[in-house]
Amino acid sequence: MLTTLTVRTGAPTEFIDLTPQVAEVVRTSGVAEGLCHLFVPHTTAAITINENADPTVPADILMVLNKVISEREAYRHREGNSPAHIKASLVGPALTVIITGGKLLLGTWQGIFFCEFDGPRTRKVHVKIREG
Ligand code: ZN
């Protein structure tokens, strides 16, 4: 089963907690045991798992990514958004989460974050649920 989520971002760089939407896709799939594949079809956005209990954690990750990947390099890409492309490659476009007991097998403090690096934009996240 393939589901495509729409994510509307509201800032140039931003982490958005997608855990509730992904959990709902898993719930409606009816799959009790399997895999949930997540894929971001963009070159300036990404997806990751990290702590969603304390919002300062994704804020700190974003702060350091924005600091380390400087805006002031001699970038050759004329669109002017090379920092966003680099952040997207570092974080990555895909995740797989195990489904067991009809739920995502995430750690207690883990959440799934959509990572915007060149917003605000309307983005997509493909979610493929596989039984097994
Ligand atoms: Zn570009």
Coordinates of C-alpha atoms and ligand atoms in Angstrom, one line a residue:
M1 CA 0.0 0.0 0.0
L2 CA 1.4 3.4 -1.0
T3 CA 0.2 6.6 0.7
T4 CA 1.6 10.1 -0.1
L5 CA 1.5 12.6 2.7
T6 CA 1.4 16.3 2.0
V7 CA 3.6 18.5 4.3
R8 CA 3.2 22.3 4.2
T9 CA 6.3 23.9 5.7
G10 CA 6.4 27.4 7.1
A11 CA 10.0 28.4 7.4
P12 CA 13.3 28.3 5.4
T13 CA 14.5 25.5 7.6
E14 CA 12.3 23.5 9.9
F15 CA 11.7 20.1 11.5
I16 CA 8.1 18.9 11.5
D17 CA 7.1 15.9 13.6
L18 CA 5.3 13.5 11.2
T19 CA 4.9 10.7 13.8
P20 CA 1.1 11.1 14.2
Q21 CA 0.5 11.1 10.4
V22 CA 2.7 8.1 9.8
A23 CA 1.1 6.2 12.8
E24 CA -2.3 6.9 11.2
V25 CA -1.2 5.5 7.8
V26 CA 0.0 2.3 9.7
R27 CA -3.2 2.1 11.6
T28 CA -5.4 2.4 8.5
S29 CA -3.3 -0.1 6.6
G30 CA -4.4 -2.8 9.1
V31 CA -0.9 -4.3 8.9
A32 CA 0.1 -5.9 12.2
E33 CA 3.6 -7.1 11.3
G34 CA 5.7 -5.5 8.6
L35 CA 7.8 -2.5 7.5
C36 CA 7.0 1.1 7.0
H37 CA 9.2 2.7 4.3
L38 CA 9.3 6.5 4.1
F39 CA 10.7 8.4 1.1
V40 CA 11.1 12.1 0.5
P41 CA 11.1 12.9 -3.2
H42 CA 12.9 16.2 -2.9
T43 CA 16.5 17.4 -3.2
T44 CA 16.3 20.1 -0.5
A45 CA 14.4 18.2 2.2
A46 CA 15.0 15.0 4.2
I47 CA 13.6 12.7 6.9
T48 CA 15.1 11.6 10.2
I49 CA 14.3 10.0 13.5
N50 CA 15.3 11.8 16.8
E51 CA 13.8 12.9 20.1
N52 CA 10.3 14.4 19.9
A53 CA 9.7 14.6 23.6
D54 CA 11.8 17.8 24.1
P55 CA 11.4 20.3 21.2
T56 CA 14.8 21.8 21.9
V57 CA 16.4 18.6 20.5
P58 CA 15.3 19.1 16.8
A59 CA 15.8 22.9 17.3
D60 CA 19.5 22.2 18.3
I61 CA 20.0 19.8 15.4
L62 CA 18.7 22.4 13.0
M63 CA 20.8 25.2 14.6
V64 CA 24.0 23.2 14.2
L65 CA 23.2 22.1 10.6
N66 CA 22.5 25.7 9.7
K67 CA 25.8 26.8 11.3
V68 CA 28.0 24.0 9.9
I69 CA 26.7 24.2 6.4
S70 CA 27.5 27.9 5.8
E71 CA 25.6 30.1 3.4
R72 CA 28.9 31.9 2.6
E73 CA 30.8 29.4 0.5
A74 CA 31.8 29.7 -3.1
Y75 CA 28.9 27.6 -4.3
R76 CA 28.7 27.0 -8.0
H77 CA 25.0 25.9 -8.2
R78 CA 23.3 29.0 -9.6
E79 CA 19.9 28.4 -8.0
G80 CA 21.5 29.6 -4.8
N81 CA 20.3 26.9 -2.5
S82 CA 23.4 24.6 -2.3
P83 CA 23.3 24.7 1.5
A84 CA 19.8 23.1 1.4
H85 CA 21.0 20.4 -1.1
I86 CA 24.0 19.6 1.2
K87 CA 21.8 19.4 4.4
A88 CA 19.3 17.1 2.5
S89 CA 22.1 14.7 1.5
L90 CA 23.6 14.6 5.0
V91 CA 20.3 13.8 6.7
G92 CA 19.0 11.5 3.9
P93 CA 15.8 10.9 1.9
A94 CA 14.6 7.7 3.4
L95 CA 13.8 5.7 6.5
T96 CA 12.4 2.3 7.4
V97 CA 10.6 1.6 10.6
I98 CA 9.5 -1.8 11.8
I99 CA 5.7 -2.3 12.4
T100 CA 4.8 -4.7 15.2
G101 CA 1.5 -5.2 17.0
G102 CA 0.0 -2.8 14.4
K103 CA 2.2 0.0 15.6
L104 CA 5.5 1.7 14.7
L105 CA 8.4 0.2 16.7
L106 CA 10.0 3.5 17.8
G107 CA 12.0 4.0 20.9
T108 CA 10.3 5.8 23.8
W109 CA 11.7 9.2 22.9
Q110 CA 11.8 8.8 19.1
G111 CA 9.7 10.6 16.6
I112 CA 9.8 10.9 12.8
F113 CA 10.8 14.3 11.5
F114 CA 10.3 15.8 8.1
C115 CA 13.3 18.2 7.6
E116 CA 12.7 21.3 5.5
F117 CA 15.9 23.0 4.2
D118 CA 14.6 25.3 1.5
G119 CA 11.1 26.3 2.6
P120 CA 8.5 27.3 2.9
R121 CA 7.1 24.9 0.4
T122 CA 4.5 22.2 -0.1
R123 CA 6.2 18.8 0.2
K124 CA 5.4 15.2 -0.2
V125 CA 6.4 12.1 1.7
H126 CA 5.7 8.7 0.2
V127 CA 4.8 6.0 2.8
K128 CA 4.9 2.3 1.7
I129 CA 3.6 -0.3 4.1
R130 CA 4.7 -3.9 3.6
E131 CA 3.3 -6.8 5.5
G132 CA 5.6 -9.6 6.6
Ligands
ZN1 ZN 19.0 23.9 -6.2

